[in-house]
XYZ file of C-alpha atoms in Angstrom:
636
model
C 184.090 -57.479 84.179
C 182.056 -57.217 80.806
C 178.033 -57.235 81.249
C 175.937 -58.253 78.565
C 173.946 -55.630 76.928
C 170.964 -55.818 74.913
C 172.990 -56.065 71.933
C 174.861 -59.196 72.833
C 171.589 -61.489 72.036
C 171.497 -60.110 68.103
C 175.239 -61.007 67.491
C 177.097 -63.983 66.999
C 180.532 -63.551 69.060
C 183.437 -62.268 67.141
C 184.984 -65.532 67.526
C 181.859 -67.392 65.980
C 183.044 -66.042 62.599
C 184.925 -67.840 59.423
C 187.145 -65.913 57.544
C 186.314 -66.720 53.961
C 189.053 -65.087 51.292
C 188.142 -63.676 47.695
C 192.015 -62.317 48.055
C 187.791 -66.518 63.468
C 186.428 -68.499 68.119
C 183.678 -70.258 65.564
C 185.581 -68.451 63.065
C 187.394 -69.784 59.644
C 189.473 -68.340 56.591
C 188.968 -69.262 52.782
C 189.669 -67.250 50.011
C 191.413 -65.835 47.310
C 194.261 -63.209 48.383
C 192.047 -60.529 47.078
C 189.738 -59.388 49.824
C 187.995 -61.241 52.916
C 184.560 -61.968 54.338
C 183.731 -63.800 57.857
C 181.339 -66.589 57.736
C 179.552 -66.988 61.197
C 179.155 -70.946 62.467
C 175.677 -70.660 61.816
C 175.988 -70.259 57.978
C 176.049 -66.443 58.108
C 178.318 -64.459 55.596
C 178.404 -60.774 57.744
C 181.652 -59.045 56.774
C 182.630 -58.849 53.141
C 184.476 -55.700 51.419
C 184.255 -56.550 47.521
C 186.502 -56.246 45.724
C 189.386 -56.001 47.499
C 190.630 -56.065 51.691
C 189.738 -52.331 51.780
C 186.614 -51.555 49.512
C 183.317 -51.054 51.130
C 181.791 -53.313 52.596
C 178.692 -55.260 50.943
C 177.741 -57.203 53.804
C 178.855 -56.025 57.695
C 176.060 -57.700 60.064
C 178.846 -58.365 62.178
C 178.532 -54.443 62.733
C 174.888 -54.139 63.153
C 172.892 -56.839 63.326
C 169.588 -54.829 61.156
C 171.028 -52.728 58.384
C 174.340 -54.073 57.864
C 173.958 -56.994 55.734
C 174.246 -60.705 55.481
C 174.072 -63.575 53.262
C 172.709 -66.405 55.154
C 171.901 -70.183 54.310
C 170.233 -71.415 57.636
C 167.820 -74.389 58.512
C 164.679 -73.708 59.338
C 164.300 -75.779 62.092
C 166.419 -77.109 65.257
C 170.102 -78.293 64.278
C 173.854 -78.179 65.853
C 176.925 -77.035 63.847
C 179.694 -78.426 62.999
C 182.693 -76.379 60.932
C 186.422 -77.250 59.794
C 188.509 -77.142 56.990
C 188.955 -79.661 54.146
C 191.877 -81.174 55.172
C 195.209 -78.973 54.312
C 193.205 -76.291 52.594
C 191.339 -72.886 53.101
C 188.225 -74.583 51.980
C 185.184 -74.347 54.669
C 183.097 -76.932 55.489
C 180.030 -76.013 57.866
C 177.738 -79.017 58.629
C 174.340 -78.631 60.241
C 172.917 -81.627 61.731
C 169.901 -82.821 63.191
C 167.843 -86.387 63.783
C 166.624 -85.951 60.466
C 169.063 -84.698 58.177
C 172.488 -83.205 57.890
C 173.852 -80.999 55.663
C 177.217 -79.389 54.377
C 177.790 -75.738 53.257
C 180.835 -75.414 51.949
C 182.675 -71.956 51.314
C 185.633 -70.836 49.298
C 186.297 -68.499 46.902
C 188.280 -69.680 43.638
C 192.288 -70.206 43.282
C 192.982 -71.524 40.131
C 195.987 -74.409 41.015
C 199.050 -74.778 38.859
C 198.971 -77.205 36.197
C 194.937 -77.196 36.166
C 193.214 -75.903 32.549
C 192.178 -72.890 34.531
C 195.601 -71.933 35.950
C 196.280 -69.355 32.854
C 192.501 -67.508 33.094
C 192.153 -64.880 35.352
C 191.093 -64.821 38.901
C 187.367 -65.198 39.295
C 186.110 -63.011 41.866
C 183.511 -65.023 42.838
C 181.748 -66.185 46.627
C 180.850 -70.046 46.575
C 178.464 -71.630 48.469
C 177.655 -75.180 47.756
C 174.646 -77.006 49.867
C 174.394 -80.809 49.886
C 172.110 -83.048 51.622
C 174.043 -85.953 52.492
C 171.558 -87.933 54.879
C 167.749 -86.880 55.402
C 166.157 -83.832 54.322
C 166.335 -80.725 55.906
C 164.399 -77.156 55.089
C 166.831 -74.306 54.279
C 166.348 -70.743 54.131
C 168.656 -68.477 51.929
C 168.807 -64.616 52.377
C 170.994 -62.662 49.993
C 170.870 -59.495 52.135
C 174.045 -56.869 50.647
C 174.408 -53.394 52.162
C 176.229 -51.314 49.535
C 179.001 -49.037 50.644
C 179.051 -49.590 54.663
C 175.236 -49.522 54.393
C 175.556 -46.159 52.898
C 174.010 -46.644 49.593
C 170.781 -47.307 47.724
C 170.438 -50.099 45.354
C 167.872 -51.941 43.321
C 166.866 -55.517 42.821
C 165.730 -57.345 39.946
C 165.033 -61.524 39.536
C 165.460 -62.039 36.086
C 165.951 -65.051 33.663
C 169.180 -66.088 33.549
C 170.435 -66.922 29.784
C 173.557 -68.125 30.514
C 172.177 -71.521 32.515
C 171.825 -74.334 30.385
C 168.855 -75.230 32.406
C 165.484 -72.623 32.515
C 166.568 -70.975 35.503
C 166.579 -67.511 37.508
C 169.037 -64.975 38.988
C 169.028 -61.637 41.729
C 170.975 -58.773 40.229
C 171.647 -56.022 42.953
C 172.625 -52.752 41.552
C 173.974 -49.556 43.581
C 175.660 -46.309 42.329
C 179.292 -47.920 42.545
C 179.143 -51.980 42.307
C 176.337 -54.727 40.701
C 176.399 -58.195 42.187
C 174.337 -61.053 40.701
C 173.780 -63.821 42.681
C 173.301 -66.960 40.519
C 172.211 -70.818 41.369
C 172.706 -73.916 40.271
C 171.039 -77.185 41.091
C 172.633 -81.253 40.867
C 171.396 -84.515 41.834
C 174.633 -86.930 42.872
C 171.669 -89.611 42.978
C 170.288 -91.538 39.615
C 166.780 -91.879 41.446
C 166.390 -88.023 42.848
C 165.999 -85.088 40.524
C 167.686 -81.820 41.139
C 165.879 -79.468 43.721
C 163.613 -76.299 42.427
C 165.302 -73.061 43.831
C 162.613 -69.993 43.885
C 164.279 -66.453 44.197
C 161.583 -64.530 46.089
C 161.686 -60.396 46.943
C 162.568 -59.836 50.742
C 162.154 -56.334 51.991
C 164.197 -55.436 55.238
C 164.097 -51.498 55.026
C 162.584 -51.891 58.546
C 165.535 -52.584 59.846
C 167.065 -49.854 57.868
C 168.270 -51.572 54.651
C 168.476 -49.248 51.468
C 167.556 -51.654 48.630
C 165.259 -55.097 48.861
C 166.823 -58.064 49.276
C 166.161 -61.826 47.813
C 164.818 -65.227 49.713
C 164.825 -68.731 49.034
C 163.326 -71.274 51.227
C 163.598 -74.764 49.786
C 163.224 -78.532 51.600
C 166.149 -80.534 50.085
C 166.557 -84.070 50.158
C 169.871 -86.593 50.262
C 171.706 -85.936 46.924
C 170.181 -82.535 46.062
C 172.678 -79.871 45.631
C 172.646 -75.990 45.240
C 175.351 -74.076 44.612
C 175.049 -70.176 44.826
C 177.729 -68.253 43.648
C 177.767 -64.851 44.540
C 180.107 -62.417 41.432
C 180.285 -59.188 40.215
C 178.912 -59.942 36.406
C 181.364 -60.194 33.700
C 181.914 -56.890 30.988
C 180.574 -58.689 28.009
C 178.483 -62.058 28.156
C 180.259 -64.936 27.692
C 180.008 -67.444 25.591
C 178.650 -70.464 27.539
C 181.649 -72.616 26.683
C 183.960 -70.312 28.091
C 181.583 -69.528 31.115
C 182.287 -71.778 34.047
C 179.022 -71.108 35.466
C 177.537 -71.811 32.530
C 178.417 -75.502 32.353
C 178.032 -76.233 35.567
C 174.461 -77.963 35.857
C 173.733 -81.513 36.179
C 177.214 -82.216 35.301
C 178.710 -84.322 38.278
C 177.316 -87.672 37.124
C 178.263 -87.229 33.737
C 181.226 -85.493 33.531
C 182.701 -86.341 36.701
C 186.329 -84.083 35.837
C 184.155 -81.474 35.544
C 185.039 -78.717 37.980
C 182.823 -75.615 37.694
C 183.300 -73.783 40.737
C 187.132 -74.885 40.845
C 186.677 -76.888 43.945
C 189.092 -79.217 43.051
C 191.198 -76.749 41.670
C 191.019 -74.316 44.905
C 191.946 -77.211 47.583
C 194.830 -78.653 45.244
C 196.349 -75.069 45.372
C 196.018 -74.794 48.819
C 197.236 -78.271 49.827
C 200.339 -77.581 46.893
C 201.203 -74.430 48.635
C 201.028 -76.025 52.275
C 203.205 -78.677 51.007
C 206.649 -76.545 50.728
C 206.718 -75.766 54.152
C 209.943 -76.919 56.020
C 208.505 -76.769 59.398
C 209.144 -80.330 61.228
C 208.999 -79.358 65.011
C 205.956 -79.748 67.156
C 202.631 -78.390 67.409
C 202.838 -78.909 63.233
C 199.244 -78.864 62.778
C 198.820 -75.100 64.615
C 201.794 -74.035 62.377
C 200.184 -74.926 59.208
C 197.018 -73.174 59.988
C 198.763 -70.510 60.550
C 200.732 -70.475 57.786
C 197.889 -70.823 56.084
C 195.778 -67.686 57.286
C 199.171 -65.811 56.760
C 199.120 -66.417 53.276
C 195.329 -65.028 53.014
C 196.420 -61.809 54.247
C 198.982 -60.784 51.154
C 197.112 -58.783 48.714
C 198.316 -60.386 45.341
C 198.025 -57.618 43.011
C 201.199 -55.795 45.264
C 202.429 -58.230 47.383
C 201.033 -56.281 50.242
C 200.594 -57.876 53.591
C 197.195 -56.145 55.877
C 197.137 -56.185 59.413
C 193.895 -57.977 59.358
C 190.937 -58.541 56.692
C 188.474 -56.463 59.344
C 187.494 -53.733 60.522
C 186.292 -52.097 64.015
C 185.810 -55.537 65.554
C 186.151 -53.969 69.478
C 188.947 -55.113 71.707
C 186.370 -54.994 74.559
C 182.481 -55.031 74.281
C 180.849 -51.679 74.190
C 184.275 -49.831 74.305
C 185.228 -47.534 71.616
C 189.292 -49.558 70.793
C 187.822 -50.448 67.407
C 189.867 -49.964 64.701
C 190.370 -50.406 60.949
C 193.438 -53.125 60.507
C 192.816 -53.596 56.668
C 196.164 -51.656 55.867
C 199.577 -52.535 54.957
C 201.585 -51.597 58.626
C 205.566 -52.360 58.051
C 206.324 -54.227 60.835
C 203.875 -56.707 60.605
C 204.618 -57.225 57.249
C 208.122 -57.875 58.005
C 207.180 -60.299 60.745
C 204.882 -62.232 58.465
C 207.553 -62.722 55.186
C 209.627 -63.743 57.958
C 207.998 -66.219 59.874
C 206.835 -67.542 56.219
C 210.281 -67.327 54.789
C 211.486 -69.688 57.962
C 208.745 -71.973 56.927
C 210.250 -72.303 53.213
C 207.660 -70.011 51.661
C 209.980 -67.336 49.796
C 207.747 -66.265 46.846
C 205.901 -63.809 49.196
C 208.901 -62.396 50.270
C 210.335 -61.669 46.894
C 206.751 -60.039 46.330
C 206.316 -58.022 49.499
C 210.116 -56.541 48.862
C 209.027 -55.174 45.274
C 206.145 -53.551 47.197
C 208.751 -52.056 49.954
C 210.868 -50.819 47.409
C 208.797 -48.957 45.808
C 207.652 -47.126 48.828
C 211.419 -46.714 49.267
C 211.503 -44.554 45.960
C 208.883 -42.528 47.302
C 210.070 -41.364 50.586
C 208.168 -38.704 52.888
C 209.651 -35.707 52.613
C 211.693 -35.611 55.582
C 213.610 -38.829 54.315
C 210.770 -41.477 56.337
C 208.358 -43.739 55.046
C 204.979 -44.319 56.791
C 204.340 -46.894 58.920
C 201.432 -48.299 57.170
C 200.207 -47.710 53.631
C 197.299 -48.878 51.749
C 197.510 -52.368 50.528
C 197.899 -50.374 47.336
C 200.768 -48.629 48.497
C 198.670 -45.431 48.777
C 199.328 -43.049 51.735
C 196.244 -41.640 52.575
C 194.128 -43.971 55.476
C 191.693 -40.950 56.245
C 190.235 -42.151 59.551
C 185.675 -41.704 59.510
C 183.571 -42.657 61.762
C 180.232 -44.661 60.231
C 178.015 -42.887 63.046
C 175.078 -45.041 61.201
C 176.640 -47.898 62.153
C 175.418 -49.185 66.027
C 179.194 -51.364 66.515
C 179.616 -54.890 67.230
C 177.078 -55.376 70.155
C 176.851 -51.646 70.207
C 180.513 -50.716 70.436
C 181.271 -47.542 68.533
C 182.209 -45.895 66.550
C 182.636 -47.956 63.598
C 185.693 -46.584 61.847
C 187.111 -47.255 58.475
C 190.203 -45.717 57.741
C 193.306 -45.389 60.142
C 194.531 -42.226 62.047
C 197.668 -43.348 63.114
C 199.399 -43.281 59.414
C 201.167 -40.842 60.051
C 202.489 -41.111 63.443
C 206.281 -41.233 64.055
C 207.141 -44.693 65.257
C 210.696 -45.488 65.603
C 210.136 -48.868 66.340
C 211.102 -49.974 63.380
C 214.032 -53.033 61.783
C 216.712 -51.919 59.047
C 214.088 -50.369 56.507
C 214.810 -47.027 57.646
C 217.941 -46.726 59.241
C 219.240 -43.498 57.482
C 216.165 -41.708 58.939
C 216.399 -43.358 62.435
C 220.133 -42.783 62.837
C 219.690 -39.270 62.204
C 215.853 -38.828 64.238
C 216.043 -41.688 67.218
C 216.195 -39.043 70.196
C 213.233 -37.794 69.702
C 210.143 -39.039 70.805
C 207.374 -40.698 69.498
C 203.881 -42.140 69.473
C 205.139 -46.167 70.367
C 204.470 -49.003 68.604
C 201.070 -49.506 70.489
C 200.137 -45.786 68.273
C 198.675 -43.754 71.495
C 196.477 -40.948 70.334
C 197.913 -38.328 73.083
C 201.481 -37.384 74.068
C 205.098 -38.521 72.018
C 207.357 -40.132 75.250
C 210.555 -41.621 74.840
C 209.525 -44.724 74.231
C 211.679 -47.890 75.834
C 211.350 -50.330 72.704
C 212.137 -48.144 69.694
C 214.117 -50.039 67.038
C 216.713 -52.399 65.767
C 219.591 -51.671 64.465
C 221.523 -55.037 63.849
C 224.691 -56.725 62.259
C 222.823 -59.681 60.937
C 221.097 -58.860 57.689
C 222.743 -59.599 54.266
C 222.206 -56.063 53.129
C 224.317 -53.002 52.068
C 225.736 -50.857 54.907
C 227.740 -47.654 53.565
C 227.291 -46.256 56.632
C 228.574 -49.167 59.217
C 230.045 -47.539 62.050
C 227.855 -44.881 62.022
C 224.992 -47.280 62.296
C 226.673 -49.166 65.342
C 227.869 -46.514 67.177
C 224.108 -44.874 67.170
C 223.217 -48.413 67.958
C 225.369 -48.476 70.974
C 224.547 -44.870 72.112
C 220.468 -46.126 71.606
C 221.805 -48.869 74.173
C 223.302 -46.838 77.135
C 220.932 -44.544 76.944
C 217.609 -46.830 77.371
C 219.618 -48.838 80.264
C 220.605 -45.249 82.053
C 216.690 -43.773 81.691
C 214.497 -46.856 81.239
C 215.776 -49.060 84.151
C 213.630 -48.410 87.361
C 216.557 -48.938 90.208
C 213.336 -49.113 92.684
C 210.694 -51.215 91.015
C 214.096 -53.316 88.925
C 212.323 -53.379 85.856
C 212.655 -51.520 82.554
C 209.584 -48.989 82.013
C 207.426 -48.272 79.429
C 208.985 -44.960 78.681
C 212.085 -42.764 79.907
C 208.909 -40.533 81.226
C 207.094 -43.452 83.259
C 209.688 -46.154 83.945
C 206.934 -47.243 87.128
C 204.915 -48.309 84.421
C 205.292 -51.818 82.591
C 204.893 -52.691 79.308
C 204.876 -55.804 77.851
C 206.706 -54.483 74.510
C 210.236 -54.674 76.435
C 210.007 -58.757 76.313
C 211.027 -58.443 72.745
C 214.595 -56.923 73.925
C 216.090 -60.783 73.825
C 214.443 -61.203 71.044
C 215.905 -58.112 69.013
C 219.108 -59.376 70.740
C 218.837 -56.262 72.552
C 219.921 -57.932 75.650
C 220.622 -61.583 76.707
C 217.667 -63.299 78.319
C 219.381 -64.230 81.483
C 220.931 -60.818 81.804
C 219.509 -59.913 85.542
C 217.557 -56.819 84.702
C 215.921 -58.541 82.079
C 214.972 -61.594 84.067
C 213.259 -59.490 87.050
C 211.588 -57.318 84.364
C 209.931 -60.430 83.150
C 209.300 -61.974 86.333
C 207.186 -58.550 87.483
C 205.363 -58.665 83.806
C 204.551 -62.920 85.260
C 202.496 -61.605 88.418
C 199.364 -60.308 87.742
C 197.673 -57.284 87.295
C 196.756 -57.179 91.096
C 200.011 -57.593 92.079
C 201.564 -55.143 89.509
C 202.018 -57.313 86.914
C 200.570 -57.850 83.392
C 199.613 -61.636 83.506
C 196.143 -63.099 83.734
C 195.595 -66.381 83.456
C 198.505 -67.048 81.954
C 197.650 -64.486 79.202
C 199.520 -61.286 78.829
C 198.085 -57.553 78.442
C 200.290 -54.683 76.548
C 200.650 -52.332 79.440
C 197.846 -51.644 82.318
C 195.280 -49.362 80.511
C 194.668 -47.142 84.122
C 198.224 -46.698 84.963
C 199.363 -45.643 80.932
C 197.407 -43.109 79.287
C 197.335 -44.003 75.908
C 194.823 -40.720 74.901
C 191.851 -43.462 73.813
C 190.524 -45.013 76.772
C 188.032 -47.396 78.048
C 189.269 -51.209 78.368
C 190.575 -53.350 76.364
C 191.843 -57.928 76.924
C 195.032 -59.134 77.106
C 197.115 -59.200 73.538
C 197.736 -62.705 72.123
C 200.998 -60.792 70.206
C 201.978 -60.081 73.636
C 201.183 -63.448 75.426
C 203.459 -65.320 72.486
C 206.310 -62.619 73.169
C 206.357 -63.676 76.745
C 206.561 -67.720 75.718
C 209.608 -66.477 73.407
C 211.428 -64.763 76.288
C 210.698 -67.629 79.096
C 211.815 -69.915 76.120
C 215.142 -68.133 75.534
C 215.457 -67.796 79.253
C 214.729 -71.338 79.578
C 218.191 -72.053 78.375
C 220.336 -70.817 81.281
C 217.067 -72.079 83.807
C 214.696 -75.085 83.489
C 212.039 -73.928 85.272
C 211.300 -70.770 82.745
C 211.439 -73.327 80.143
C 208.667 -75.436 81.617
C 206.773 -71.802 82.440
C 206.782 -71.391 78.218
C 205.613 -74.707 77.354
C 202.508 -74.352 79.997
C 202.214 -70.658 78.993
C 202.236 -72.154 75.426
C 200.052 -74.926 75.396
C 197.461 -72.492 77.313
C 197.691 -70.194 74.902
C 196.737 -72.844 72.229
C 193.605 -73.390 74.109
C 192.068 -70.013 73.498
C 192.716 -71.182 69.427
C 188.746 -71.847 67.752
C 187.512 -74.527 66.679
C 189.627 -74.569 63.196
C 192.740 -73.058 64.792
C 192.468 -69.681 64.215
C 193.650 -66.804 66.317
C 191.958 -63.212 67.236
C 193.822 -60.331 68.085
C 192.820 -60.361 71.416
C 190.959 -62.567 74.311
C 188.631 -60.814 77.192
C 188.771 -62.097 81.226
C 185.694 -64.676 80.183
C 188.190 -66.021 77.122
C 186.331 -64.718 74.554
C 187.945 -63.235 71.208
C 188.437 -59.504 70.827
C 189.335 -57.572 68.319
C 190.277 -57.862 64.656
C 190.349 -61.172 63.263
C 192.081 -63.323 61.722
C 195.189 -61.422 63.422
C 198.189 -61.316 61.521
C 200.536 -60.411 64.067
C 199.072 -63.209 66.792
C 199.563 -65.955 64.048
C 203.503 -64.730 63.085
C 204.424 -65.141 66.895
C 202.592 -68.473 67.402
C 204.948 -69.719 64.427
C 207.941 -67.987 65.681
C 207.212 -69.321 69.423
C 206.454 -72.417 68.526
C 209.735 -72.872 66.351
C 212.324 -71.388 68.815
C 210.579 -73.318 71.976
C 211.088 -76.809 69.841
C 214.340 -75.893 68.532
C 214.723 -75.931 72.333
C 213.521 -78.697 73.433
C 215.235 -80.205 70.724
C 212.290 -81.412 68.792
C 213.171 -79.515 65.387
């Protein structure tokens, strides 16, 4: 059971996060395919790596609460939250409310939507907040708060006159060793009768808390109609010219020039509710699909094609437990998962994108013949893992890493990317597709080897026959005749691990094939009784019985929860009662969703989120469970 340590009252919970894009259980995702931040339900930007998934972070409060840094817009006084998306869209919407006044905060960073005037300009990498009154007043506080460099780095701050405004007004312009930010404003009035609000920069020093450069303030009382928009950018190389500057045009313009679209709201949700639009998917739980889809698409890197893990990094998979780990890499499989589940949905342009990026990791093969089993989302090879000792860890779990150790671990576990290699290298053993840091075993899932694809095979039988030797050999050594169940390893068959439900789906074996039926029935009791289900949630394997060479705790896997709906779905064709178990082990699992539908990697015993977030891998399954189990039921 977790206890709460003194850290837990600084931090908003993992979950309480929103994923906002440049390019989740309170948690949402906006953005621009180019890099990520999380916006907490309290109107708290505290991850955000600028200016792409894996640059240094600018702010990281999320990974200590003093010196990591944030860029808040908060009320001053008493309120309840409210957060979704615009409808159809990566736009976030966070509403603070009270008896007096309510007001919206609404976060994206720019797309620029086909057809639109800005669709040929280039990407601007800019963060968007827009505050609007829309009943009452209510006080605000703003605190532009960045921590260069994972909090590493100096910086100073200036509060200048901004030229480029078309109204006297001022800007903040932070400036480290490596990256300047400015962080502009600009004011509206959507009322004839109410003027636009003053906004005040004002110094804020935090290097009590351990901050290396000052930060800036606002504090402002804004009434029905006012609106501020901040917008956060890294300035441009030359200064515009103020007709070709957005920004620049983009004060006390909404009455007047109503198609005006500054900040390319408009522009930004029309792309996203265009791209949404070309999805195929008609069976049920549509609306879970689509949000999924959608946080899918926020994980491909544009420039490459590239697909990460997970925007984050060392978000723990328990509280206070040391399982933190940097996910904002490029890992094979998962990539393959997510073009697939995308492709099934109708979206093909990312898989056209993600195979340029494959093969040109293909034309630059390890020296032994393999290729890695992540790369940089730049297709670089080196993921030195460091630990940011600095750093105290969400709620004090360390260390904080950056980086990832396991890139060059020998995973066999792998679909038809590699077959040459794995054909001639599959007997011996390796690290798993869970990455343990101690001992290679002969792993019980190790790959695929299938007759299915559309792609060359000069070597055909060859391929088969290892395919079928891969076969005999894993039902000889990784069947337990005592416990009937297939093992983790050929080392420690008395230990279960979740990673054998994918066998029917790898059409390993046949779902109602005995062994495979008892193996998931033991995997269905629970943890007490030697199983690996709580609460109708799964865990990988049972952290005290498997040494993995890391340690310490960790919650059950929602990868590994959806794996177990797809194998009680496909098993739920030969028996009716496994078929009810996956639409009750489904539906549950859509509880543990947030508030905007978005998934974390993992949840703990009190259903909290754990772990990265938004989780790639979680998100692919719930698409891929949720279209076999209505293809099923016959609803698709």
């Amino acid at each position: 059971m977790q206890t709460p340590s003194a850290f837990d009252r600084n931090y908003i919970a993992i979950a309480d996060h929103g994923l906002q894009v440049h390019t989740f259980f309170h948690r949402a995702e906006i953005g621009n395919l180019h890099t990520a931040a999380l916006v907490s339900i309290d109107g708290s930007i505290e991850s955000y790596c600028v200016p792409d998934f894996d640059s240094p972070s600018v702010f990281a409060r999320i990974l200590d609460k003093d010196k990591g840094g944030h860029f808040s817009i908060t009320p001053t006084v008493a309120f309840s939250t409210k957060q979704n998306y615009l409808p159809s869209s990566n736009i976030l919407q966070t509403k603070f409310l009270n008896e007096k006044g309510v007001v919206s905060v609404t976060d994206f960073l720019p797309r620029q939507a086909r057809g639109t005037v800005a669709s040929n300009k280039p990407l601007l990498h800019w963060l968007v907040r827009r505050v609007e009154v829309i009943r009452g007043n209510m006080s605000i506080l703003m605190q532009c708060a960045p921590a260069f460099n994972y909090a590493r780095s100096c910086h100073t701050t200036t509060i200048e006159e901004d030229n480029s405004s078309p109204v006297p007004q001022r800007k903040a312009v932070f400036v480290s060793d490596a990256l300047t930010l400015e962080l502009r404003c600009v004011t509206d009035s959507l009322l004839d009768n109410v003027l636009p609000p003053e906004v005040n920069f004002q110094i804020l020093d935090l290097s009590a808390k351990g901050h290396q450069g000052l930060a800036v303030s606002s504090e402002m009382t804004l009434h029905e109609g006012q609106v501020v928009t901040f917008v956060l950018r890294s300035p441009p190389p030359t200064e515009l010219e103020e007709e070709a500057d957005p920004l620049a045009a983009g004060s006390n313009m909404t009455k007047s020039r109503p198609s005006n679209d500054p900040y390319l709201t408009k522009s930004t949700n029309k792309y996203w509710n265009d791209w949404i639009r070309n999805s195929h998917y008609s069976g049920s739980w549509k609306e879970a699909v689509h949000r999924s889809a959608l946080a899918l698409k926020l994980l491909i890197y544009e420039p490459t094609g590239a697909v990460v893990a997970s925007p984050t990094f060392s978000l723990p998979e328990y509280i206070g437990g040391t399982r933190n780990w940097d996910y904002r890499a490029s890992w094979i499989r998962d990539s393959s998962f997510t073009l697939y589940a995308l492709v099934r949905l109708g979206f093909t342009h990312e898989a056209n994108a993600y195979m340029e990026f494959i093969f040109e990791r293909l034309r630059n093969k390890n020296a032994d013949g393999s290729i890695q089993i992540m790369y940089t989302i730049h297709g670089k090879k080196d993921l030195e893992e460091i630990e940011l000792t600095h750093l105290d860890g969400h709620k004090g779990s360390k260390p904080v890493r950056i980086g990832n150790g396991a890139a060059d671990h020998l995973q066999l576990a792998y679909d038809d990317w590699q077959v040459f290699y794995v054909v001639a290298n599959w007997r011996q053993p390796d690290l798993s597709i869970w990455e343990v840091r101690n001992k290679k075993r002969q792993f019980t899932v190790r790959l695929r080897i299938a007759d299915k694809r559309s792609l060359p095979c000069p070597k055909r039988n060859e391929w088969l026959a290892t395919r079928d030797e891969i076969y005999e050999e894993i039902m000889a050594r990784a069947w337990n005749r005592e416990l009937q169940h297939f093992g983790q390893s050929y080392e420690e068959a008395n230990v279960l691990d979740s990673a054998v439900l994918i066998m029917p789906l790898v059409f390993f074996m046949q779902a109602s094939d005995p062994r495979f039926i008892n193996t998931l029935k033991q995997i269905l009791k629970t943890p007490e009784r030697g199983g690996l289900t709580s609460n109708n949630l799964v865990f990988r394997y049972d952290v005290h019985k498997a040494d993995d060479g890391v340690g310490g705790e960790e919650g059950t896997f929602g990868l590994c929860t959806l794996w177990c709906v797809e194998a009680l779905t496909r098993a739920g064709k030969y028996d009716r009662a496994m078929l009810q178990k996956a639409v009750s082990m489904f539906e549950d699992f859509l509880l543990y969703l947030n508030h905007v539908g978005l998934c974390t990697e993992e949840i703990s015993d009190a259903g909290e989120g754990l772990g990265n977030a938004v989780q790639g891998f979680t998100h692919v399954t719930l698409i891929s469970a949720a279209y076999n189990l209505s293809r099923t039921l016959g609803y698709a």
